[in-house]
Amino acid sequence: MVSLTESIPCAGSYDVIVAGGGVAGCAAALSAARSGCRVALLEKSVKLGGLATLGLINYYEPVCNGRGKRIITGMAEEMLSLCIRYGYGDIPEPFAERDIPAERLAQYREAGQEPPRLDTVFSAELFALALTDLLVREGVSLHFDTLITRTVPDGEDPHRVAAIVTEDKAGRRYYEAGIFIDATGDADVLRRAGVPTLSRGNFHTYMAFEVNLDTCRRAVEAGDIRLAHKYVNGGFANLWGKNQPEDVALYDGTDPDDVNRYLIDNQRELLMRFADTSCRKERDIVTLPGMPQFRTTRCLDADYVLQEDDVYRHFADSVGAICDFHYRDRVFEVPYRTLVKTGFPNLITAGRSAAAKGYAWDVLRVIPPAILTGQAAGLAAAQALRLGRALPDIDITALQKALTAGGVTLHFDDGDIPA
């Protein structure tokens, strides 16, 4: 029984609790459940997928190095197939037999063309439904519409979390677990537990889905429902801050006043795109994002913080190789130490809150790397429970063996480093 100063009922006891149902949280819950753990996933919204679905960022970034070779493998490939199983989107034809064949690459070079990246757009809503179905079939206990309010420390070790307190339709309750995985994207559980974190501002960017008669006509003519809607922006600053209004300060996604400023300003700006009411019967907004579309808010100040100059660097504790979604040829490895903090024995993170700075944070936060870190976190949680070890002290070799068995490529090939 957890010691609390108020009478709060226990909602359940699990081996692993995953906080946050984005793609990283889904991967973490899935890998822990497949390792034999009793897993609960707590999600504050009413659908899974995070920014990929709720946030309408329905683009599965490249899992290849831009030269026809897959880099991010394992569960990231499983999720790539899942996101287009029921809806639109395709794996580019040159990757039909896994990597682009050498003779095909030679044809691109001779034609002076870059080969395609292994990426796709997908139906955000159908991917969310597919994630729910997958996790339920794999035995994960899903708890939607559940807000985590605080952590409860263990009576003997203040850095060990014994439970988390939540608010849901039943009121205030708590969940017990041996391991807690923070996949909130904002390091909310870590911060509440007193773990040191890093933060960064966000640009003025906001996107919704618009449908109009022209997009519908194009979709019918092409026989492709994907063309029926398109992005329409409030703010439209890009990844590097181009188009950021000079009079708009960066948004602190961890500050409630700034979150409100972001939503109010962007929603009003988006409305002005539809100020011409003479065509009001010819267009509509299909979906507004169900969460702030912040790229980076708060991450773990971990035992290692990934930097941009770690490109092409090998790590002995790598949990997987990743590629740069924007720049071809750039490859990284993700150290296990970016997911944990020494002194906090049963907390681990995954996804946007894995430790990184600068542009390395942008590389690490997107869908495929987030899934990779989620897979690693779930397997690490299972090992820590099985062997009775603190998460920062697990057997890295054993974790890497489990990741390799799960299809993960731990280290990039030095032959993929450009001259």
GROMACS .gro file of C-alpha atoms in nm:
model
  419
    1MET     CA    1   0.000   0.000   0.000
    2VAL     CA    2   0.138   0.342  -0.097
    3SER     CA    3   0.151   0.594   0.189
    4LEU     CA    4  -0.053   0.904   0.100
    5THR     CA    5  -0.175   1.195   0.310
    6GLU     CA    6  -0.521   1.157   0.158
    7SER     CA    7  -0.741   0.860   0.091
    8ILE     CA    8  -0.690   0.769  -0.274
    9PRO     CA    9  -0.788   0.429  -0.412
   10CYS     CA   10  -0.544   0.214  -0.605
   11ALA     CA   11  -0.646   0.176  -0.969
   12GLY     CA   12  -0.406  -0.108  -1.039
   13SER     CA   13  -0.062  -0.258  -0.989
   14TYR     CA   14   0.163  -0.341  -1.285
   15ASP     CA   15   0.518  -0.436  -1.368
   16VAL     CA   16   0.557  -0.142  -1.605
   17ILE     CA   17   0.358   0.177  -1.646
   18VAL     CA   18   0.408   0.381  -1.961
   19ALA     CA   19   0.304   0.745  -1.937
   20GLY     CA   20   0.204   0.880  -2.276
   21GLY     CA   21   0.057   0.707  -2.580
   22GLY     CA   22   0.259   0.859  -2.862
   23VAL     CA   23   0.452   0.629  -3.092
   24ALA     CA   24   0.738   0.605  -2.840
   25GLY     CA   25   0.501   0.509  -2.560
   26CYS     CA   26   0.326   0.254  -2.781
   27ALA     CA   27   0.660   0.098  -2.874
   28ALA     CA   28   0.772   0.090  -2.511
   29ALA     CA   29   0.449  -0.071  -2.394
   30LEU     CA   30   0.455  -0.320  -2.677
   31SER     CA   31   0.815  -0.432  -2.623
   32ALA     CA   32   0.767  -0.464  -2.246
   33ALA     CA   33   0.447  -0.665  -2.293
   34ARG     CA   34   0.615  -0.893  -2.547
   35SER     CA   35   0.887  -0.949  -2.286
   36GLY     CA   36   0.631  -1.089  -2.044
   37CYS     CA   37   0.557  -0.780  -1.833
   38ARG     CA   38   0.218  -0.668  -1.711
   39VAL     CA   39   0.194  -0.326  -1.874
   40ALA     CA   40  -0.044  -0.032  -1.844
   41LEU     CA   41  -0.031   0.266  -2.078
   42LEU     CA   42  -0.182   0.591  -1.954
   43GLU     CA   43  -0.283   0.850  -2.215
   44LYS     CA   44  -0.435   1.190  -2.139
   45SER     CA   45  -0.618   1.214  -2.473
   46VAL     CA   46  -0.859   0.970  -2.635
   47LYS     CA   47  -0.638   0.820  -2.906
   48LEU     CA   48  -0.288   0.687  -2.950
   49GLY     CA   49  -0.009   0.818  -3.169
   50GLY     CA   50   0.074   1.156  -3.017
   51LEU     CA   51   0.199   1.414  -3.265
   52ALA     CA   52   0.180   1.156  -3.545
   53THR     CA   53  -0.198   1.128  -3.511
   54LEU     CA   54  -0.343   1.369  -3.257
   55GLY     CA   55  -0.099   1.635  -3.372
   56LEU     CA   56  -0.169   1.573  -3.745
   57ILE     CA   57   0.201   1.531  -3.826
   58ASN     CA   58   0.117   1.233  -4.045
   59TYR     CA   59   0.456   1.194  -4.208
   60TYR     CA   60   0.668   0.889  -4.135
   61GLU     CA   61   1.017   1.033  -4.171
   62PRO     CA   62   1.286   0.841  -4.362
   63VAL     CA   63   1.431   0.527  -4.210
   64CYS     CA   64   1.708   0.517  -4.471
   65ASN     CA   65   2.036   0.703  -4.522
   66GLY     CA   66   1.930   0.866  -4.848
   67ARG     CA   67   2.142   0.620  -5.047
   68GLY     CA   68   1.893   0.337  -5.058
   69LYS     CA   69   1.992   0.162  -4.733
   70ARG     CA   70   1.767   0.112  -4.431
   71ILE     CA   71   1.922   0.241  -4.110
   72ILE     CA   72   1.639   0.246  -3.853
   73THR     CA   73   1.506  -0.106  -3.823
   74GLY     CA   74   1.324  -0.324  -3.571
   75MET     CA   75   0.991  -0.200  -3.440
   76ALA     CA   76   1.025   0.117  -3.648
   77GLU     CA   77   0.980  -0.101  -3.957
   78GLU     CA   78   0.682  -0.277  -3.798
   79MET     CA   79   0.516   0.057  -3.729
   80LEU     CA   80   0.598   0.177  -4.082
   81SER     CA   81   0.398  -0.113  -4.221
   82LEU     CA   82   0.120  -0.061  -3.968
   83CYS     CA   83   0.069   0.309  -4.044
   84ILE     CA   84  -0.026   0.232  -4.407
   85ARG     CA   85  -0.199  -0.104  -4.356
   86TYR     CA   86  -0.552   0.037  -4.344
   87GLY     CA   87  -0.513   0.376  -4.510
   88TYR     CA   88  -0.326   0.565  -4.778
   89GLY     CA   89   0.051   0.580  -4.810
   90ASP     CA   90   0.305   0.351  -4.975
   91ILE     CA   91   0.657   0.223  -4.935
   92PRO     CA   92   0.848   0.361  -5.236
   93GLU     CA   93   0.872   0.096  -5.509
   94PRO     CA   94   1.256   0.091  -5.523
   95PHE     CA   95   1.253  -0.041  -5.162
   96ALA     CA   96   1.018  -0.330  -5.249
   97GLU     CA   97   1.294  -0.583  -5.186
   98ARG     CA   98   1.413  -0.407  -4.868
   99ASP     CA   99   1.709  -0.188  -4.979
  100ILE     CA  100   1.744  -0.031  -5.322
  101PRO     CA  101   1.950  -0.271  -5.539
  102ALA     CA  102   2.297  -0.154  -5.645
  103GLU     CA  103   2.207  -0.157  -6.014
  104ARG     CA  104   1.908   0.069  -5.944
  105LEU     CA  105   2.127   0.310  -5.749
  106ALA     CA  106   2.369   0.319  -6.041
  107GLN     CA  107   2.081   0.420  -6.268
  108TYR     CA  108   1.999   0.715  -6.039
  109ARG     CA  109   2.364   0.825  -6.042
  110GLU     CA  110   2.388   0.802  -6.418
  111ALA     CA  111   2.074   1.013  -6.450
  112GLY     CA  112   2.206   1.270  -6.202
  113GLN     CA  113   1.917   1.197  -5.965
  114GLU     CA  114   1.898   1.136  -5.592
  115PRO     CA  115   1.734   0.806  -5.493
  116PRO     CA  116   1.403   0.832  -5.305
  117ARG     CA  117   1.392   0.823  -4.927
  118LEU     CA  118   1.211   0.541  -4.747
  119ASP     CA  119   0.929   0.749  -4.602
  120THR     CA  120   0.553   0.789  -4.641
  121VAL     CA  121   0.250   0.993  -4.546
  122PHE     CA  122  -0.033   0.808  -4.376
  123SER     CA  123  -0.386   0.842  -4.245
  124ALA     CA  124  -0.350   0.980  -3.894
  125GLU     CA  125  -0.689   0.852  -3.782
  126LEU     CA  126  -0.652   0.498  -3.917
  127PHE     CA  127  -0.302   0.472  -3.770
  128ALA     CA  128  -0.442   0.570  -3.429
  129LEU     CA  129  -0.706   0.297  -3.453
  130ALA     CA  130  -0.446   0.043  -3.566
  131LEU     CA  131  -0.225   0.125  -3.267
  132THR     CA  132  -0.515   0.070  -3.027
  133ASP     CA  133  -0.593  -0.265  -3.186
  134LEU     CA  134  -0.229  -0.377  -3.182
  135LEU     CA  135  -0.167  -0.291  -2.817
  136VAL     CA  136  -0.489  -0.450  -2.697
  137ARG     CA  137  -0.411  -0.770  -2.889
  138GLU     CA  138  -0.065  -0.778  -2.730
  139GLY     CA  139  -0.208  -0.753  -2.379
  140VAL     CA  140  -0.134  -0.390  -2.291
  141SER     CA  141  -0.390  -0.236  -2.053
  142LEU     CA  142  -0.495   0.096  -2.208
  143HIS     CA  143  -0.623   0.385  -1.996
  144PHE     CA  144  -0.744   0.680  -2.204
  145ASP     CA  145  -0.858   1.018  -2.072
  146THR     CA  146  -0.620   0.978  -1.778
  147LEU     CA  147  -0.413   1.272  -1.661
  148ILE     CA  148  -0.104   1.213  -1.448
  149THR     CA  149  -0.087   1.472  -1.170
  150ARG     CA  150   0.207   1.368  -0.953
  151THR     CA  151   0.450   1.096  -0.859
  152VAL     CA  152   0.472   0.924  -0.520
  153PRO     CA  153   0.824   0.845  -0.397
  154ASP     CA  154   0.915   0.520  -0.231
  155GLY     CA  155   0.933   0.549   0.147
  156GLU     CA  156   1.290   0.417   0.162
  157ASP     CA  157   1.435   0.578  -0.152
  158PRO     CA  158   1.305   0.925  -0.247
  159HIS     CA  159   1.448   0.885  -0.599
  160ARG     CA  160   1.248   0.569  -0.661
  161VAL     CA  161   0.890   0.619  -0.775
  162ALA     CA  162   0.638   0.392  -0.604
  163ALA     CA  163   0.325   0.516  -0.778
  164ILE     CA  164   0.174   0.788  -0.992
  165VAL     CA  165  -0.144   0.974  -0.908
  166THR     CA  166  -0.397   1.035  -1.184
  167GLU     CA  167  -0.726   1.210  -1.249
  168ASP     CA  168  -0.991   1.041  -1.461
  169LYS     CA  169  -1.370   1.007  -1.469
  170ALA     CA  170  -1.357   0.810  -1.144
  171GLY     CA  171  -1.171   1.093  -0.972
  172ARG     CA  172  -0.826   1.076  -0.817
  173ARG     CA  173  -0.655   0.738  -0.814
  174TYR     CA  174  -0.306   0.594  -0.811
  175TYR     CA  175  -0.120   0.324  -1.005
  176GLU     CA  176   0.168   0.118  -0.869
  177ALA     CA  177   0.450  -0.028  -1.078
  178GLY     CA  178   0.805  -0.152  -1.060
  179ILE     CA  179   0.921   0.056  -1.358
  180PHE     CA  180   0.788   0.383  -1.500
  181ILE     CA  181   0.855   0.488  -1.859
  182ASP     CA  182   0.805   0.857  -1.932
  183ALA     CA  183   0.689   0.886  -2.294
  184THR     CA  184   0.484   1.201  -2.240
  185GLY     CA  185   0.701   1.392  -2.488
  186ASP     CA  186   0.742   1.666  -2.228
  187ALA     CA  187   0.924   1.472  -1.953
  188ASP     CA  188   0.626   1.538  -1.726
  189VAL     CA  189   0.679   1.231  -1.506
  190LEU     CA  190   1.053   1.291  -1.482
  191ARG     CA  191   1.004   1.651  -1.374
  192ARG     CA  192   0.744   1.556  -1.114
  193ALA     CA  193   0.987   1.299  -0.976
  194GLY     CA  194   1.264   1.558  -0.942
  195VAL     CA  195   1.478   1.434  -1.231
  196PRO     CA  196   1.684   1.714  -1.395
  197THR     CA  197   1.559   1.819  -1.738
  198LEU     CA  198   1.648   2.049  -2.028
  199SER     CA  199   1.408   2.271  -2.223
  200ARG     CA  200   1.393   2.470  -2.548
  201GLY     CA  201   1.164   2.724  -2.714
  202ASN     CA  202   0.936   2.654  -3.009
  203PHE     CA  203   0.859   2.844  -3.327
  204HIS     CA  204   0.527   2.986  -3.444
  205THR     CA  205   0.397   2.680  -3.633
  206TYR     CA  206   0.044   2.544  -3.649
  207MET     CA  207  -0.118   2.318  -3.909
  208ALA     CA  208  -0.469   2.184  -3.965
  209PHE     CA  209  -0.636   1.988  -4.245
  210GLU     CA  210  -0.843   2.178  -4.500
  211VAL     CA  211  -1.081   2.028  -4.755
  212ASN     CA  212  -1.229   2.223  -5.047
  213LEU     CA  213  -1.401   2.155  -5.375
  214ASP     CA  214  -1.073   2.166  -5.568
  215THR     CA  215  -0.903   1.913  -5.341
  216CYS     CA  216  -1.209   1.687  -5.362
  217ARG     CA  217  -1.205   1.713  -5.740
  218ARG     CA  218  -0.836   1.622  -5.755
  219ALA     CA  219  -0.893   1.326  -5.525
  220VAL     CA  220  -1.176   1.193  -5.742
  221GLU     CA  221  -0.980   1.241  -6.065
  222ALA     CA  222  -0.673   1.066  -5.922
  223GLY     CA  223  -0.863   0.802  -5.727
  224ASP     CA  224  -0.657   0.895  -5.420
  225ILE     CA  225  -0.844   1.002  -5.105
  226ARG     CA  226  -0.522   1.151  -4.964
  227LEU     CA  227  -0.559   1.442  -5.206
  228ALA     CA  228  -0.897   1.536  -5.059
  229HIS     CA  229  -0.733   1.742  -4.786
  230LYS     CA  230  -0.425   1.956  -4.748
  231TYR     CA  231  -0.241   2.142  -4.475
  232VAL     CA  232  -0.353   2.493  -4.391
  233ASN     CA  233  -0.146   2.700  -4.148
  234GLY     CA  234  -0.185   2.943  -3.868
  235GLY     CA  235   0.182   3.018  -3.807
  236PHE     CA  236   0.415   2.864  -4.062
  237ALA     CA  237   0.771   2.900  -3.929
  238ASN     CA  238   0.984   2.611  -4.047
  239LEU     CA  239   1.229   2.388  -3.860
  240TRP     CA  240   1.499   2.657  -3.863
  241GLY     CA  241   1.273   2.948  -3.775
  242LYS     CA  242   1.220   3.091  -4.122
  243ASN     CA  243   0.888   3.286  -4.127
  244GLN     CA  244   0.899   3.332  -3.751
  245PRO     CA  245   0.732   3.672  -3.686
  246GLU     CA  246   0.978   3.917  -3.536
  247ASP     CA  247   0.728   4.029  -3.275
  248VAL     CA  248   0.642   3.675  -3.157
  249ALA     CA  249   0.860   3.529  -2.883
  250LEU     CA  250   0.945   3.159  -2.888
  251TYR     CA  251   0.692   2.946  -2.703
  252ASP     CA  252   0.788   2.764  -2.385
  253GLY     CA  253   0.586   2.446  -2.421
  254THR     CA  254   0.624   2.373  -2.049
  255ASP     CA  255   0.459   2.700  -1.940
  256PRO     CA  256   0.076   2.699  -1.936
  257ASP     CA  257   0.053   3.069  -2.022
  258ASP     CA  258   0.278   3.017  -2.322
  259VAL     CA  259   0.078   2.713  -2.431
  260ASN     CA  260  -0.237   2.925  -2.421
  261ARG     CA  261  -0.063   3.206  -2.609
  262TYR     CA  262   0.044   2.959  -2.878
  263LEU     CA  263  -0.303   2.808  -2.919
  264ILE     CA  264  -0.497   3.134  -2.909
  265ASP     CA  265  -0.268   3.323  -3.146
  266ASN     CA  266  -0.244   3.039  -3.394
  267GLN     CA  267  -0.612   2.952  -3.393
  268ARG     CA  268  -0.708   3.314  -3.452
  269GLU     CA  269  -0.448   3.342  -3.728
  270LEU     CA  270  -0.582   3.024  -3.887
  271LEU     CA  271  -0.934   3.164  -3.881
  272MET     CA  272  -0.815   3.464  -4.081
  273ARG     CA  273  -0.721   3.227  -4.365
  274PHE     CA  274  -1.097   3.178  -4.399
  275ALA     CA  275  -1.196   3.543  -4.367
  276ASP     CA  276  -1.332   3.551  -4.722
  277THR     CA  277  -1.682   3.421  -4.654
  278SER     CA  278  -1.794   3.447  -5.016
  279CYS     CA  279  -1.662   3.091  -5.063
  280ARG     CA  280  -1.768   2.952  -4.727
  281LYS     CA  281  -1.965   2.668  -4.889
  282GLU     CA  282  -1.663   2.562  -5.092
  283ARG     CA  283  -1.414   2.485  -4.814
  284ASP     CA  284  -1.391   2.364  -4.457
  285ILE     CA  285  -1.143   2.262  -4.192
  286VAL     CA  286  -1.156   1.886  -4.148
  287THR     CA  287  -0.948   1.856  -3.832
  288LEU     CA  288  -0.771   2.085  -3.589
  289PRO     CA  289  -0.471   1.939  -3.406
  290GLY     CA  290  -0.569   1.789  -3.074
  291MET     CA  291  -0.247   1.896  -2.904
  292PRO     CA  292   0.012   2.174  -2.936
  293GLN     CA  293   0.239   2.094  -3.229
  294PHE     CA  294   0.558   2.174  -3.038
  295ARG     CA  295   0.871   2.004  -3.164
  296THR     CA  296   1.076   2.023  -2.844
  297THR     CA  297   0.964   2.120  -2.496
  298ARG     CA  298   1.146   1.936  -2.219
  299CYS     CA  299   1.386   1.640  -2.223
  300LEU     CA  300   1.585   1.441  -1.973
  301ASP     CA  301   1.922   1.582  -1.868
  302ALA     CA  302   2.054   1.229  -1.889
  303ASP     CA  303   2.382   1.052  -1.825
  304TYR     CA  304   2.462   1.144  -2.186
  305VAL     CA  305   2.309   1.420  -2.398
  306LEU     CA  306   2.330   1.360  -2.772
  307GLN     CA  307   2.495   1.642  -2.969
  308GLU     CA  308   2.498   1.725  -3.339
  309ASP     CA  309   2.872   1.659  -3.356
  310ASP     CA  310   2.802   1.298  -3.251
  311VAL     CA  311   2.718   1.233  -3.615
  312TYR     CA  312   2.920   0.930  -3.739
  313ARG     CA  313   3.022   0.845  -3.383
  314HIS     CA  314   2.992   0.490  -3.250
  315PHE     CA  315   2.880   0.424  -2.892
  316ALA     CA  316   2.950   0.106  -2.699
  317ASP     CA  317   2.607   0.132  -2.535
  318SER     CA  318   2.418   0.208  -2.858
  319VAL     CA  319   2.055   0.097  -2.862
  320GLY     CA  320   2.024   0.160  -3.234
  321ALA     CA  321   2.143   0.350  -3.538
  322ILE     CA  322   1.932   0.635  -3.672
  323CYS     CA  323   1.948   0.856  -3.978
  324ASP     CA  324   1.893   1.226  -4.026
  325PHE     CA  325   1.544   1.281  -4.165
  326HIS     CA  326   1.653   1.593  -4.354
  327TYR     CA  327   2.016   1.553  -4.458
  328ARG     CA  328   2.121   1.252  -4.662
  329ASP     CA  329   2.419   1.041  -4.549
  330ARG     CA  330   2.414   1.162  -4.188
  331VAL     CA  331   2.386   0.875  -3.937
  332PHE     CA  332   2.396   0.863  -3.559
  333GLU     CA  333   2.386   0.605  -3.285
  334VAL     CA  334   2.169   0.650  -2.976
  335PRO     CA  335   2.346   0.570  -2.647
  336TYR     CA  336   2.139   0.398  -2.382
  337ARG     CA  337   2.260   0.670  -2.146
  338THR     CA  338   2.034   0.923  -2.323
  339LEU     CA  339   1.734   0.742  -2.170
  340VAL     CA  340   1.836   0.722  -1.803
  341LYS     CA  341   1.978   0.927  -1.518
  342THR     CA  342   2.202   0.769  -1.256
  343GLY     CA  343   2.044   0.792  -0.913
  344PHE     CA  344   1.689   0.735  -1.037
  345PRO     CA  345   1.660   0.356  -1.037
  346ASN     CA  346   1.319   0.288  -1.188
  347LEU     CA  347   1.264   0.578  -1.430
  348ILE     CA  348   1.345   0.576  -1.800
  349THR     CA  349   1.230   0.790  -2.090
  350ALA     CA  350   1.173   0.753  -2.465
  351GLY     CA  351   1.072   0.964  -2.762
  352ARG     CA  352   1.089   1.343  -2.767
  353SER     CA  353   1.217   1.353  -2.410
  354ALA     CA  354   1.528   1.140  -2.476
  355ALA     CA  355   1.833   1.353  -2.404
  356ALA     CA  356   1.962   1.568  -2.690
  357LYS     CA  357   2.057   1.928  -2.766
  358GLY     CA  358   2.037   2.154  -3.067
  359TYR     CA  359   1.975   1.991  -3.403
  360ALA     CA  360   2.047   1.647  -3.253
  361TRP     CA  361   1.721   1.688  -3.061
  362ASP     CA  362   1.537   1.743  -3.388
  363VAL     CA  363   1.691   1.428  -3.535
  364LEU     CA  364   1.613   1.216  -3.228
  365ARG     CA  365   1.255   1.334  -3.169
  366VAL     CA  366   1.084   1.229  -3.496
  367ILE     CA  367   0.875   0.915  -3.545
  368PRO     CA  368   1.126   0.639  -3.636
  369PRO     CA  369   1.392   0.727  -3.371
  370ALA     CA  370   1.114   0.776  -3.114
  371ILE     CA  371   0.991   0.424  -3.182
  372LEU     CA  372   1.346   0.292  -3.155
  373THR     CA  373   1.399   0.451  -2.811
  374GLY     CA  374   1.058   0.323  -2.703
  375GLN     CA  375   1.152  -0.031  -2.803
  376ALA     CA  376   1.477   0.001  -2.608
  377ALA     CA  377   1.305   0.143  -2.300
  378GLY     CA  378   1.051  -0.139  -2.289
  379LEU     CA  379   1.319  -0.406  -2.316
  380ALA     CA  380   1.535  -0.233  -2.054
  381ALA     CA  381   1.239  -0.220  -1.817
  382ALA     CA  382   1.178  -0.592  -1.859
  383GLN     CA  383   1.544  -0.673  -1.791
  384ALA     CA  384   1.564  -0.446  -1.486
  385LEU     CA  385   1.262  -0.618  -1.333
  386ARG     CA  386   1.385  -0.966  -1.418
  387LEU     CA  387   1.732  -0.914  -1.272
  388GLY     CA  388   1.640  -0.673  -0.993
  389ARG     CA  389   1.870  -0.400  -1.120
  390ALA     CA  390   1.840  -0.023  -1.138
  391LEU     CA  391   1.774   0.094  -1.493
  392PRO     CA  392   2.105   0.285  -1.527
  393ASP     CA  393   2.289  -0.034  -1.421
  394ILE     CA  394   2.137  -0.297  -1.649
  395ASP     CA  395   2.345  -0.534  -1.860
  396ILE     CA  396   2.397  -0.336  -2.183
  397THR     CA  397   2.522  -0.640  -2.370
  398ALA     CA  398   2.206  -0.832  -2.282
  399LEU     CA  399   1.989  -0.536  -2.382
  400GLN     CA  400   2.169  -0.508  -2.715
  401LYS     CA  401   2.121  -0.880  -2.772
  402ALA     CA  402   1.746  -0.841  -2.713
  403LEU     CA  403   1.734  -0.542  -2.948
  404THR     CA  404   1.919  -0.730  -3.217
  405ALA     CA  405   1.676  -1.019  -3.177
  406GLY     CA  406   1.400  -0.762  -3.229
  407GLY     CA  407   1.549  -0.659  -3.562
  408VAL     CA  408   1.729  -0.343  -3.450
  409THR     CA  409   2.052  -0.236  -3.622
  410LEU     CA  410   2.273  -0.131  -3.332
  411HIS     CA  411   2.564   0.024  -3.522
  412PHE     CA  412   2.581   0.191  -3.860
  413ASP     CA  413   2.834   0.062  -4.113
  414ASP     CA  414   3.142   0.280  -4.146
  415GLY     CA  415   3.111   0.227  -4.518
  416ASP     CA  416   2.801   0.448  -4.505
  417ILE     CA  417   3.005   0.748  -4.392
  418PRO     CA  418   3.059   0.980  -4.691
  419ALA     CA  419   3.411   1.069  -4.792
   0.00000   0.00000   0.00000
